[in-house]
Amino acid sequence: MPGISSASASEALSSIGQPARVVHLFVADSSGVASAPLAEQVRRSLLDFRAAGIAVVVNTSIPQIVSVQLKLQFLAGADTTLIGELARAAVVEHLNSLPVNGTLLRASLFQVLQRFAPNGLIVSDQSVAAPTGDVVPTPGQTIRTRLENVTLI
């Protein structure tokens, strides 16, 4: 649907684990948020697709800002300033591509950094100082960051 960059649905269960005939749908635009009018547009469009009798509760996502600290090492002669800034920007792009309710896997940060190894970045288990583990957002939130939240230490 235009304007929606990600969505996550979960089925509600009764106290005995049976389907409660309700689905919670979280939607977000590229910034990790969705407006009330956009959510209403989703609600209206679902009238054509939902199963009979199953209620779909549309919720707008809110961003959960995550900070990242990188401790980078370089080969002698590498342009450390340029590579450091490009790595920061790549981390921002990666985090801001995660879907609603999407987990930030710490290992994925190492994969992002590995792209700069041909340019002289030495990626080691010390390259990502924070977060120290995977980051699981609160239900209905979308992990996001800004360049100022990705720092080199």
mmCIF file of C-alpha atoms in Angstrom:
data_model
loop_
_atom_site.group_PDB
_atom_site.id
_atom_site.type_symbol
_atom_site.label_atom_id
_atom_site.label_comp_id
_atom_site.label_asym_id
_atom_site.label_seq_id
_atom_site.Cartn_x
_atom_site.Cartn_y
_atom_site.Cartn_z
ATOM 1 C CA MET A 1 0.000 0.000 0.000
ATOM 2 C CA PRO A 2 1.430 3.435 -0.841
ATOM 3 C CA GLY A 3 2.991 5.113 2.184
ATOM 4 C CA ILE A 4 3.510 1.910 4.163
ATOM 5 C CA SER A 5 7.090 0.644 4.219
ATOM 6 C CA SER A 6 6.542 -2.197 6.687
ATOM 7 C CA ALA A 7 3.808 -4.000 8.560
ATOM 8 C CA SER A 8 3.717 -6.703 11.201
ATOM 9 C CA ALA A 9 0.665 -8.753 12.166
ATOM 10 C CA SER A 10 0.159 -10.897 15.242
ATOM 11 C CA GLU A 11 -2.820 -13.000 16.209
ATOM 12 C CA ALA A 12 -4.315 -12.458 19.648
ATOM 13 C CA LEU A 13 -4.794 -15.592 21.740
ATOM 14 C CA SER A 14 -7.249 -16.293 24.532
ATOM 15 C CA SER A 15 -6.124 -17.172 28.050
ATOM 16 C CA ILE A 16 -6.118 -20.861 27.058
ATOM 17 C CA GLY A 17 -4.069 -20.273 23.899
ATOM 18 C CA GLN A 18 -6.933 -20.433 21.402
ATOM 19 C CA PRO A 19 -7.277 -17.862 18.601
ATOM 20 C CA ALA A 20 -9.265 -14.874 19.885
ATOM 21 C CA ARG A 21 -10.447 -13.919 16.367
ATOM 22 C CA VAL A 22 -8.458 -10.665 16.526
ATOM 23 C CA VAL A 23 -5.322 -9.701 14.645
ATOM 24 C CA HIS A 24 -3.132 -6.761 15.654
ATOM 25 C CA LEU A 25 -1.521 -5.079 12.658
ATOM 26 C CA PHE A 26 1.288 -2.572 13.189
ATOM 27 C CA VAL A 27 2.134 -0.326 10.242
ATOM 28 C CA ALA A 28 4.960 2.140 9.664
ATOM 29 C CA ASP A 29 6.193 4.462 6.969
ATOM 30 C CA SER A 30 9.887 4.801 6.152
ATOM 31 C CA SER A 31 10.476 6.956 9.250
ATOM 32 C CA GLY A 32 9.119 4.235 11.549
ATOM 33 C CA VAL A 33 5.828 6.044 12.179
ATOM 34 C CA ALA A 34 2.439 6.017 10.501
ATOM 35 C CA SER A 35 -0.160 8.760 10.721
ATOM 36 C CA ALA A 36 -3.751 8.247 11.817
ATOM 37 C CA PRO A 37 -5.036 8.978 8.269
ATOM 38 C CA LEU A 38 -2.659 6.366 6.852
ATOM 39 C CA ALA A 39 -3.851 3.839 9.443
ATOM 40 C CA GLU A 40 -7.451 4.616 8.501
ATOM 41 C CA GLN A 41 -6.610 4.024 4.841
ATOM 42 C CA VAL A 42 -5.213 0.608 5.820
ATOM 43 C CA ARG A 43 -8.364 -0.172 7.849
ATOM 44 C CA ARG A 44 -10.585 0.625 4.850
ATOM 45 C CA SER A 45 -8.474 -1.435 2.452
ATOM 46 C CA LEU A 46 -8.607 -4.455 4.763
ATOM 47 C CA LEU A 47 -12.378 -4.665 4.401
ATOM 48 C CA ASP A 48 -11.734 -6.279 1.007
ATOM 49 C CA PHE A 49 -9.208 -8.838 2.282
ATOM 50 C CA ARG A 50 -9.785 -9.954 5.843
ATOM 51 C CA ALA A 51 -11.304 -13.295 6.717
ATOM 52 C CA ALA A 52 -14.961 -13.254 7.763
ATOM 53 C CA GLY A 53 -15.391 -12.472 11.425
ATOM 54 C CA ILE A 54 -11.722 -11.735 12.118
ATOM 55 C CA ALA A 55 -11.227 -8.252 13.475
ATOM 56 C CA VAL A 56 -8.051 -6.461 12.443
ATOM 57 C CA VAL A 57 -6.911 -3.760 14.827
ATOM 58 C CA VAL A 58 -4.589 -1.381 12.967
ATOM 59 C CA ASN A 59 -1.952 0.292 15.127
ATOM 60 C CA THR A 60 0.562 2.885 14.090
ATOM 61 C CA SER A 61 4.167 2.153 14.929
ATOM 62 C CA ILE A 62 6.403 4.534 16.800
ATOM 63 C CA PRO A 63 10.163 4.687 16.369
ATOM 64 C CA GLN A 64 12.524 3.369 19.011
ATOM 65 C CA ILE A 65 15.809 5.259 18.679
ATOM 66 C CA VAL A 66 18.873 3.069 19.161
ATOM 67 C CA SER A 67 22.424 4.307 19.669
ATOM 68 C CA VAL A 68 25.411 2.483 18.191
ATOM 69 C CA GLN A 69 29.059 2.837 19.185
ATOM 70 C CA LEU A 70 31.745 1.688 16.796
ATOM 71 C CA LYS A 71 35.358 1.054 17.753
ATOM 72 C CA LEU A 72 37.077 0.816 14.396
ATOM 73 C CA GLN A 73 40.587 -0.252 13.370
ATOM 74 C CA PHE A 74 42.194 0.464 10.012
ATOM 75 C CA LEU A 75 45.079 -0.722 7.909
ATOM 76 C CA ALA A 76 47.964 1.759 7.700
ATOM 77 C CA GLY A 77 47.384 4.190 4.836
ATOM 78 C CA ALA A 78 43.576 3.879 4.869
ATOM 79 C CA ASP A 79 41.515 7.069 4.791
ATOM 80 C CA THR A 80 40.207 6.645 8.334
ATOM 81 C CA THR A 81 38.030 9.754 8.301
ATOM 82 C CA LEU A 82 36.247 8.839 5.063
ATOM 83 C CA ILE A 83 35.814 5.155 5.924
ATOM 84 C CA GLY A 84 34.577 6.009 9.418
ATOM 85 C CA GLU A 85 31.941 8.413 8.074
ATOM 86 C CA LEU A 86 30.843 5.986 5.349
ATOM 87 C CA ALA A 87 30.552 3.201 7.939
ATOM 88 C CA ARG A 88 28.440 5.417 10.211
ATOM 89 C CA ALA A 89 26.128 6.295 7.316
ATOM 90 C CA ALA A 90 25.815 2.615 6.331
ATOM 91 C CA VAL A 91 24.843 1.683 9.902
ATOM 92 C CA VAL A 92 22.170 4.406 9.900
ATOM 93 C CA GLU A 93 20.818 3.131 6.586
ATOM 94 C CA HIS A 94 20.748 -0.444 7.890
ATOM 95 C CA LEU A 95 18.909 0.375 11.121
ATOM 96 C CA ASN A 96 16.428 2.590 9.310
ATOM 97 C CA SER A 97 15.574 -0.268 6.946
ATOM 98 C CA LEU A 98 14.371 -2.588 9.732
ATOM 99 C CA PRO A 99 10.641 -3.403 9.664
ATOM 100 C CA VAL A 100 8.045 -2.832 12.362
ATOM 101 C CA ASN A 101 8.828 -5.149 15.300
ATOM 102 C CA GLY A 102 12.100 -6.079 13.556
ATOM 103 C CA THR A 103 15.003 -7.108 15.781
ATOM 104 C CA LEU A 104 18.367 -5.432 15.359
ATOM 105 C CA LEU A 105 20.785 -8.332 15.217
ATOM 106 C CA ARG A 106 24.210 -7.332 16.487
ATOM 107 C CA ALA A 107 25.736 -9.663 13.898
ATOM 108 C CA SER A 108 24.124 -7.603 11.124
ATOM 109 C CA LEU A 109 26.191 -4.585 12.211
ATOM 110 C CA PHE A 110 29.364 -6.586 11.627
ATOM 111 C CA GLN A 111 28.060 -7.532 8.184
ATOM 112 C CA VAL A 112 27.518 -3.854 7.370
ATOM 113 C CA LEU A 113 31.069 -3.019 8.484
ATOM 114 C CA GLN A 114 32.514 -5.905 6.486
ATOM 115 C CA ARG A 115 31.586 -4.018 3.309
ATOM 116 C CA PHE A 116 34.411 -1.564 4.101
ATOM 117 C CA ALA A 117 37.133 -4.188 4.609
ATOM 118 C CA PRO A 118 38.399 -3.790 1.019
ATOM 119 C CA ASN A 119 38.977 -0.102 1.829
ATOM 120 C CA GLY A 120 41.156 -0.820 4.863
ATOM 121 C CA LEU A 121 38.676 -1.331 7.697
ATOM 122 C CA ILE A 122 39.677 -4.180 9.995
ATOM 123 C CA VAL A 123 36.486 -5.770 11.308
ATOM 124 C CA SER A 124 36.924 -7.642 14.576
ATOM 125 C CA ASP A 125 34.728 -8.723 17.479
ATOM 126 C CA GLN A 126 35.591 -5.355 19.072
ATOM 127 C CA SER A 127 34.269 -3.250 16.150
ATOM 128 C CA VAL A 128 30.786 -2.846 17.656
ATOM 129 C CA ALA A 129 31.050 -1.577 21.232
ATOM 130 C CA ALA A 130 27.297 -1.011 21.613
ATOM 131 C CA PRO A 131 24.802 -2.482 21.481
ATOM 132 C CA THR A 132 26.353 -5.439 23.254
ATOM 133 C CA GLY A 133 23.606 -7.805 22.098
ATOM 134 C CA ASP A 134 20.576 -8.044 19.843
ATOM 135 C CA VAL A 135 17.971 -5.294 20.336
ATOM 136 C CA VAL A 136 14.336 -6.417 20.338
ATOM 137 C CA PRO A 137 11.883 -3.522 20.056
ATOM 138 C CA THR A 138 8.834 -3.197 22.228
ATOM 139 C CA PRO A 139 5.831 -4.557 20.255
ATOM 140 C CA GLY A 140 4.585 -1.924 17.842
ATOM 141 C CA GLN A 141 7.880 -0.085 17.640
ATOM 142 C CA THR A 142 10.305 0.269 14.774
ATOM 143 C CA ILE A 143 14.042 0.538 15.436
ATOM 144 C CA ARG A 144 15.481 3.717 13.984
ATOM 145 C CA THR A 145 18.554 5.891 14.459
ATOM 146 C CA ARG A 146 20.140 9.129 13.298
ATOM 147 C CA LEU A 147 23.708 9.866 12.284
ATOM 148 C CA GLU A 148 24.350 11.618 15.608
ATOM 149 C CA ASN A 149 23.380 8.379 17.406
ATOM 150 C CA VAL A 150 26.117 6.379 15.648
ATOM 151 C CA THR A 151 29.422 7.353 17.211
ATOM 152 C CA LEU A 152 33.040 6.359 16.809
ATOM 153 C CA ILE A 153 34.921 5.731 20.049
#
